[in-house]
Structure formats: C-alpha cells, structure tokens
DNA sequence: AGCCAACGATCAGGTTCCATGATCGAAGCC
DNA sequence: GGCTTCGATCATGGAACCTGATCGTTGGCT
C-alpha cells in the first residue's frame, strides 16, 4: 500500500494559503503568521508538490501574486478543514470542562429581554453546576459566525438562519406591531394601517440585521421606501423616541414595553410576516448534555410564553 | 500571537486514531498503515498532547483497548476531515485532467438501461473531448460512498438520498408496475390489484437496496409480508423468471422490456409510490464545467423521456 | 544605463518531529 | 514460573520545518 502523500499534507500549509489569499502577498502572510517570507515560500512550494498543481501565480518583481483556479478551489477546502478543526477543538474544550462546564450562549437584545430571564432561572434550577456565559450582538450573522468558529455553543437567532453548517430549532413566532405615540391618529384607527401608510411616517428603526432587512423589504414592496429617521440597537431607545413623538416603529411584539403610557401598540393584522426566533448550533459539533438540556428548556419556556400571549 | 497547537496537528495521527478504532488495536492499525506499533503509540500520544485529553483507554496487558468519549467525538471530526481531503484531492485531480478530462459517473442498471444511451450520445456530441467513465453498482448507497470519497464525480441515485454531504437534482419519476406472466388471472383483471393480493403471489425481487426496501415496506404495510422467492440484480433475469411463471414482480416501469410477449404489465394505479431518480454529487466539491454540462444534459434528456412516456 | 525598492525563490544550517528497532512493563493463561 | 499478547518508552537516524542571507525579477525614477 503506497502512502498517500495527501495525508502528509501539513495543515499549516493550508493556513498559509488562506492567509496569502487574504493579505495578497507572501510577505504580509508571513508577518501575520509569525514566520519569515522564506518559510511561507517553502510551505507553498511543499503544498504544490503534494497537490500536483500550481496554486499561486508569481509574476516576479513587485507585481502582485494571484491564486490560480486550483488555488481558489483548494482554498475553499482549506477553509472547511480549518472550520472543522475549530469545531473539534471546541468539542474537546467542552469535554475538558466536563459536566460542570460552561455553556456559551449567543443572544440579541429582544430575545434576551423576554426569554432569557425565565429560561436562565429555570435552567439554573435544574443544572446548578453549569455556568452560562452570554455573548450579545445586534447582528445575528455575527453570532452564527461565532458558533461556526466554536466560540459559542448555541445561539438565539432569527430563522431561517444564513446558510452554513447549522442546525436550528424554532422557539416562537413574534409578530410585528406598529408602535405609535399616544394620541396619534394611527392610535385611534379601527383597522390596521397599510404598509404604504406606514412608509409615510418617520420611522424609528433598529440597527440593520437580517430580520430588520426583511421588514424594510416588505415595506418597500408597497411601492415606497420606508423613511427611516433613526436607528438604534436598543429597544428602550426606540420606544422612547416613539413616545416622544419623533416617529413610529415597526417592532417585534417581544421588544415592546406594554405598560408605557406614551405609546400605543397597533396590531398589523399580518401585513408584515412575523419574526421567527429559534436556537442554532453547529451541525458538526458534539452536543453536550448541558447544551441538550438548554435547548429543551428553551423550547418549554417559549411554548409557555406563546401560550401566555395567545391567552392575553 | 501564540501559535495554535491544533494547527500543528498531523493528519496522519487522525488517520491512526481512525484505524485503531477500526481494527481494535495499535498493532493491527500499525500493520494496516505500514508503520510499527511504536510509531502508532507515539502518534496517539502526540495527538493526545495536542487535544489535551486521553483518547484511548489502554488497560494494559492483553486486554483490548477502547476509545474514550473524547476519542469517539474526535473520531467523527477525523472522518469528516479525511472526507474533505478526499474531496480536495478529487478536485485537484479533475483540474489536472483539465477540460479534456474524465467525468466519472455512477449508475445502476435500470437508470443505465433507459437514460444513459440517449444521454451519453447527446453529451458526447456536445463535448467530444470529455471522456466518461462509468461505474455500476446495484446498491445506491455504495455509489454515494464513492461520490463522498471522491472516486465518482456524479451518480444516478434514487431520491431522496441517504444523509451525507450531497446535493441532488430530480430527473424523473418512475412508477412501479406489476409484471405478471401472460395468461395470468392478474393479467386480465380490470382494476389494479391490492397490495395484499400482490403479497399472496410468489414475488421475484431485485437485490436489496433503498428503493427496494421502500417497496417491500409498502407491501408489508398491507398486513402481510411479501413472499420473495428470488432476488436478482438483473432486469432481464427478473423479467425472464416472471415470463417463465415462477412469480410476479413489482418493478419500476423503466426496467421493463415492454415488447416481451411472455409478460403483461399491470398498472398499479399509485398503490406504490413511484421511484424518483435523480443525480447526486458531492456538496463540498468544485463542479467542473463538464460536470455541470452533464447534469444539464441529463435534466433535458429525462424531461424528454418523461414527456414521451406521458404521451404514450 | 544605473540605482533603488518590492517581491518571491533558493541556499545552508539548526531544530524539531516522525519512524524504526529494541526493550520494558502489565496482564492473562497454563 | 514461563510464555504470550499488548502498548509504552528509549535511543537513534532521517525528513521536514524554520531562520537568515543571498539571488533573481520587475517596475519606477533620475
């Protein structure tokens, strides 16, 4: 049996290829990786011998290098192998931490505000030895990238998630409502405002994210782009500006403080598709018993939250 | 920036882990890989230092070794990384072959008999420089494994395919029919026989495969297991035995030689779900222009076959 | 044309790690 | 106790990675 030279391939050579592609030069890749340019040159030469193809065009002199087609194709594989290695590393670290280990959870504000308090209390009662660490971002795709790099074990996200090595479970549907200042003509209306009517108002929006883009896309399909006058990451800020009369807001129901007398919440009667909140984790990773339990608890909590809001 | 010791991980060490798991001992893994037992011992020790966990329990003396939980989890990652490397290797080899290269296609008999002649003629007229190499198997999952290992570029298969890193496209629906001996009472019946009636007959079956299992499962759901008296890989054999009066056969329409006067083809009126034939390829692999063209041509050919059989 | 800068390739040599072959330690069996 | 089976460890040679110096190519400027 002849040894397969591919098995002798050095993972560091794949990382060198990736860093060259990223930085655009052998020298800058060497700086970033803490090698000399000579080492990088030799690594790529070794990789080319394994692969049997030229991976990088070197025109000579000060002209910039470029990846060949083979180089570009191999780069995709290199990135996937690196990601898989991150997943393996994350699994080993989680196992090292053991049953009393940490569960690293990603969250964004509106999911955090309503689901997490109940969920964390319920979960911690059942698993007091498990430490939860939370990472918040206003960008769901940021959280997914962290899951992919093994930096988070599980994250809240809006579904469907961006494509990638993820598995998800749906937790709840969160309908969009129109938040208007108390005393606004829209507050007294007896029917849901049309999308076009909403676009005629100054709009207080949330920071750009996949869910927000979907809302704005739906508003735009009414024939007029929404007039966003302000964006914030912060639920309270958005609602405060509405109450102060600066504008109205299309907001997920979960983000709205219902007791606030300065605003009125107007049902949109399904004119905007509801936001679906779920949990996502890395498809390739081993699921620890703690992660399993966290997901199960989240499903139960949100089922109760949904039932409670259907009864109200 | 501290170098990540995971990047120094040697792929051969992952393969050692996999082979130990497979063979159940360091010594046999060494034999299989062409190393000494000492090398294997040191490879696993090095891997355990990288990972930070014990991967294999060595009870000592002649007692068998076993993988720890960490070992089992890492094994899954090792297998995925190896598969990805195979995909990369296959892509590089395909690129080496260039535009005039080979396209390795997997097929099974019934797809082969009816689709391939037209398809190959059409494709070769349009791409005379591309050499097609065919690999036939009666087991669709066998073909999928070869796609996964990079040994095939694309394969015919019944959909949906087994889970794995595949992408598929649907080509056509192939209804199951009952093939009975000419002169059989079932040949003269004016309505489609029930599944139970079919299970009362001696049945000539095809070799076990996912599609065949699905048929047998549907027959069994009528309350009685099918009475399989003979199995064959070969369409002609099956039909010959039916014509000789040995039994009847539930066969995909595409496999049936319609001109044979010794048998009668009975429509089953949808009592058995039709077999869906498609093409599958490796999700992680680069798709060559030749592979793209082959898929497009297959779609066109099968669209015409379906239209022709709807008109007949 | 000569000089300089930017860039990657190659060389010589030191260090690290992989693999072999021999030996040791553990455990079961007769 | 002796033998067998099995993996660990040791000593050593060879291969490959990495550094630092030098070489070759190219473009731009004077």
Tab-separated table of N, CA and C (backbone and C1' of nucleotides) in Angstrom, chain C residues 2-30:
chain	number	residue	atom	x	y	z
C	2	DG	P	25.223	50.484	-16.702
C	2	DG	O5'	24.705	51.240	-15.403
C	2	DG	C5'	25.128	52.585	-15.159
C	2	DG	C4'	24.506	53.076	-13.876
C	2	DG	C3'	24.538	52.051	-12.739
C	2	DG	O3'	24.908	52.712	-11.538
C	2	DG	C1'	22.307	52.699	-13.151
C	3	DC	P	25.153	51.835	-10.193
C	3	DC	O5'	23.858	52.230	-9.366
C	3	DC	C5'	23.513	53.609	-9.216
C	3	DC	C4'	22.182	53.720	-8.525
C	3	DC	C3'	22.027	52.774	-7.352
C	3	DC	O3'	21.630	53.519	-6.210
C	3	DC	C1'	20.165	52.598	-8.804
C	4	DC	P	21.604	52.791	-4.730
C	4	DC	O5'	20.043	52.650	-4.513
C	4	DC	C5'	19.181	53.778	-4.716
C	4	DC	C4'	17.749	53.328	-4.667
C	4	DC	C3'	17.462	52.327	-3.543
C	4	DC	O3'	16.407	52.844	-2.745
C	4	DC	C1'	16.586	51.535	-5.613
C	5	DA	P	15.992	52.112	-1.374
C	5	DA	O5'	14.606	51.467	-1.778
C	5	DA	C5'	13.634	52.253	-2.486
C	5	DA	C4'	12.498	51.378	-2.930
C	5	DA	C3'	12.056	50.355	-1.877
C	5	DA	O3'	10.635	50.409	-1.785
C	5	DA	C1'	12.558	49.247	-3.920
C	6	DA	P	9.885	49.548	-0.603
C	6	DA	O5'	9.259	48.354	-1.437
C	6	DA	C5'	8.424	48.631	-2.562
C	6	DA	C4'	8.089	47.339	-3.267
C	6	DA	C3'	7.696	46.206	-2.305
C	6	DA	O3'	6.471	45.652	-2.756
C	6	DA	C1'	9.398	45.487	-3.779
C	7	DC	P	5.653	44.697	-1.762
C	7	DC	O5'	6.105	43.256	-2.247
C	7	DC	C5'	5.794	42.841	-3.571
C	7	DC	C4'	6.639	41.664	-3.968
C	7	DC	C3'	6.690	40.524	-2.951
C	7	DC	O3'	5.660	39.591	-3.236
C	7	DC	C1'	8.745	40.833	-4.138
C	8	DG	P	5.449	38.301	-2.270
C	8	DG	O5'	6.298	37.149	-2.986
C	8	DG	C5'	6.018	36.796	-4.343
C	8	DG	C4'	7.133	35.923	-4.898
C	8	DG	C3'	7.333	34.591	-4.157
C	8	DG	O3'	7.590	33.579	-5.112
C	8	DG	C1'	9.341	35.780	-4.183
C	9	DA	P	7.983	32.054	-4.655
C	9	DA	O5'	9.532	31.998	-5.018
C	9	DA	C5'	9.933	32.141	-6.379
C	9	DA	C4'	11.345	31.612	-6.554
C	9	DA	C3'	11.582	30.210	-6.006
C	9	DA	O3'	12.501	29.556	-6.885
C	9	DA	C1'	12.940	31.755	-4.819
C	10	DT	P	12.888	28.005	-6.647
C	10	DT	O5'	14.267	28.102	-5.848
C	10	DT	C5'	15.358	28.797	-6.444
C	10	DT	C4'	16.508	28.867	-5.474
C	10	DT	C3'	16.860	27.542	-4.792
C	10	DT	O3'	18.239	27.311	-5.026
C	10	DT	C1'	16.758	29.307	-3.215
C	11	DC	P	18.935	25.865	-4.655
C	11	DC	O5'	19.970	26.286	-3.518
C	11	DC	C5'	20.773	27.449	-3.691
C	11	DC	C4'	21.452	27.773	-2.384
C	11	DC	C3'	21.874	26.557	-1.580
C	11	DC	O3'	23.259	26.658	-1.282
C	11	DC	C1'	20.630	28.060	-0.220
C	12	DA	P	24.038	25.329	-0.734
C	12	DA	O5'	24.241	25.677	0.812
C	12	DA	C5'	24.789	26.943	1.171
C	12	DA	C4'	24.773	27.070	2.675
C	12	DA	C3'	25.139	25.785	3.418
C	12	DA	O3'	25.962	26.126	4.512
C	12	DA	C1'	22.982	26.498	4.080
C	13	DG	P	26.598	24.949	5.459
C	13	DG	O5'	25.715	25.036	6.780
C	13	DG	C5'	25.525	26.314	7.401
C	13	DG	C4'	24.459	26.191	8.458
C	13	DG	C3'	24.579	24.955	9.351
C	13	DG	O3'	24.432	25.369	10.697
C	13	DG	C1'	22.397	25.124	8.508
C	14	DG	P	24.839	24.382	11.936
C	14	DG	O5'	23.592	24.580	12.918
C	14	DG	C5'	23.085	25.891	13.158
C	14	DG	C4'	21.687	25.787	13.739
C	14	DG	C3'	21.511	24.707	14.806
C	14	DG	O3'	20.737	25.232	15.870
C	14	DG	C1'	19.977	24.339	13.044
C	15	DT	P	20.392	24.326	17.181
C	15	DT	O5'	18.864	23.960	16.966
C	15	DT	C5'	17.930	24.995	16.662
C	15	DT	C4'	16.562	24.391	16.442
C	15	DT	C3'	16.159	23.345	17.490
C	15	DT	O3'	14.840	23.658	17.921
C	15	DT	C1'	15.950	22.443	15.313
C	16	DT	P	14.156	22.859	19.140
C	16	DT	O5'	13.041	22.022	18.383
C	16	DT	C5'	12.219	22.677	17.427
C	16	DT	C4'	11.422	21.656	16.654
C	16	DT	C3'	10.798	20.557	17.519
C	16	DT	O3'	9.438	20.456	17.137
C	16	DT	C1'	12.016	19.609	15.732
C	17	DC	P	8.402	19.578	18.024
C	17	DC	O5'	8.046	18.392	17.036
C	17	DC	C5'	7.792	18.681	15.671
C	17	DC	C4'	7.873	17.413	14.853
C	17	DC	C3'	7.241	16.192	15.531
C	17	DC	O3'	6.568	15.467	14.523
C	17	DC	C1'	9.427	15.692	14.916
C	18	DC	P	5.331	14.495	14.872
C	18	DC	O5'	5.498	13.357	13.783
C	18	DC	C5'	5.859	13.699	12.442
C	18	DC	C4'	6.659	12.580	11.818
C	18	DC	C3'	6.127	11.184	12.115
C	18	DC	O3'	6.064	10.469	10.899
C	18	DC	C1'	8.431	11.302	12.663
C	19	DA	P	5.243	9.072	10.821
C	19	DA	O5'	6.392	7.972	10.976
C	19	DA	C5'	7.295	7.757	9.900
C	19	DA	C4'	8.358	6.783	10.330
C	19	DA	C3'	7.830	5.483	10.952
C	19	DA	O3'	8.222	4.391	10.142
C	19	DA	C1'	9.579	6.430	12.279
C	20	DT	P	7.993	2.875	10.656
C	20	DT	O5'	9.437	2.456	11.188
C	20	DT	C5'	10.560	2.628	10.348
C	20	DT	C4'	11.809	2.095	11.046
C	20	DT	C3'	11.640	0.689	11.600
C	20	DT	O3'	12.748	-0.098	11.179
C	20	DT	C1'	12.366	2.180	13.321
C	21	DG	P	12.709	-1.701	11.237
C	21	DG	O5'	13.473	-2.032	12.601
C	21	DG	C5'	14.783	-1.528	12.788
C	21	DG	C4'	15.212	-1.747	14.222
C	21	DG	C3'	14.820	-3.116	14.795
C	21	DG	O3'	15.965	-3.632	15.481
C	21	DG	C1'	14.046	-1.403	16.203
C	22	DA	P	15.952	-5.103	16.174
C	22	DA	O5'	16.104	-4.736	17.722
C	22	DA	C5'	17.098	-3.792	18.111
C	22	DA	C4'	16.895	-3.403	19.553
C	22	DA	C3'	16.608	-4.583	20.486
C	22	DA	O3'	17.472	-4.496	21.609
C	22	DA	C1'	14.936	-2.907	20.740
C	23	DT	P	17.462	-5.683	22.746
C	23	DT	O5'	16.572	-5.052	23.898
C	23	DT	C5'	16.905	-3.766	24.400
C	23	DT	C4'	15.793	-3.268	25.288
C	23	DT	C3'	15.346	-4.259	26.363
C	23	DT	O3'	15.531	-3.646	27.627
C	23	DT	C1'	13.497	-3.264	25.294
C	24	DC	P	15.253	-4.473	28.990
C	24	DC	O5'	13.940	-3.780	29.552
C	24	DC	C5'	13.840	-2.345	29.569
C	24	DC	C4'	12.455	-1.933	29.958
C	24	DC	C3'	11.865	-2.738	31.126
C	24	DC	O3'	11.302	-1.833	32.054
C	24	DC	C1'	10.394	-2.769	29.271
C	25	DG	P	10.858	-2.375	33.513
C	25	DG	O5'	9.276	-2.357	33.416
C	25	DG	C5'	8.599	-1.139	33.086
C	25	DG	C4'	7.112	-1.410	32.971
C	25	DG	C3'	6.549	-2.311	34.061
C	25	DG	O3'	5.328	-1.750	34.500
C	25	DG	C1'	6.067	-3.225	31.943
C	26	DA	P	4.486	-2.425	35.676
C	26	DA	O5'	3.234	-3.010	34.889
C	26	DA	C5'	2.449	-2.152	34.056
C	26	DA	C4'	1.323	-2.941	33.438
C	26	DA	C3'	0.603	-3.868	34.419
C	26	DA	O3'	-0.787	-3.724	34.204
C	26	DA	C1'	1.382	-5.097	32.556
C	27	DA	P	-1.824	-4.237	35.309
C	27	DA	O5'	-2.371	-5.580	34.675
C	27	DA	C5'	-3.096	-5.518	33.443
C	27	DA	C4'	-3.171	-6.885	32.832
C	27	DA	C3'	-3.668	-7.980	33.777
C	27	DA	O3'	-4.973	-8.344	33.360
C	27	DA	C1'	-1.847	-8.702	32.409
C	28	DG	P	-5.813	-9.493	34.106
C	28	DG	O5'	-5.658	-10.746	33.120
C	28	DG	C5'	-5.952	-10.591	31.736
C	28	DG	C4'	-5.673	-11.879	31.002
C	28	DG	C3'	-6.192	-13.123	31.721
C	28	DG	O3'	-6.808	-13.982	30.774
C	28	DG	C1'	-3.871	-13.326	31.363
C	29	DC	P	-7.593	-15.292	31.256
C	29	DC	O5'	-6.583	-16.464	30.874
C	29	DC	C5'	-6.052	-16.536	29.551
C	29	DC	C4'	-5.043	-17.648	29.454
C	29	DC	C3'	-5.449	-18.911	30.234
C	29	DC	O3'	-5.338	-20.038	29.391
C	29	DC	C1'	-3.263	-18.227	30.834
C	30	DC	P	-5.987	-21.446	29.830
C	30	DC	O5'	-4.681	-22.355	30.064
C	30	DC	C5'	-3.708	-22.442	29.033
C	30	DC	C4'	-2.466	-23.105	29.573
C	30	DC	C3'	-2.754	-24.346	30.428
C	30	DC	O3'	-1.976	-25.429	29.969
C	30	DC	C1'	-1.334	-22.836	31.590
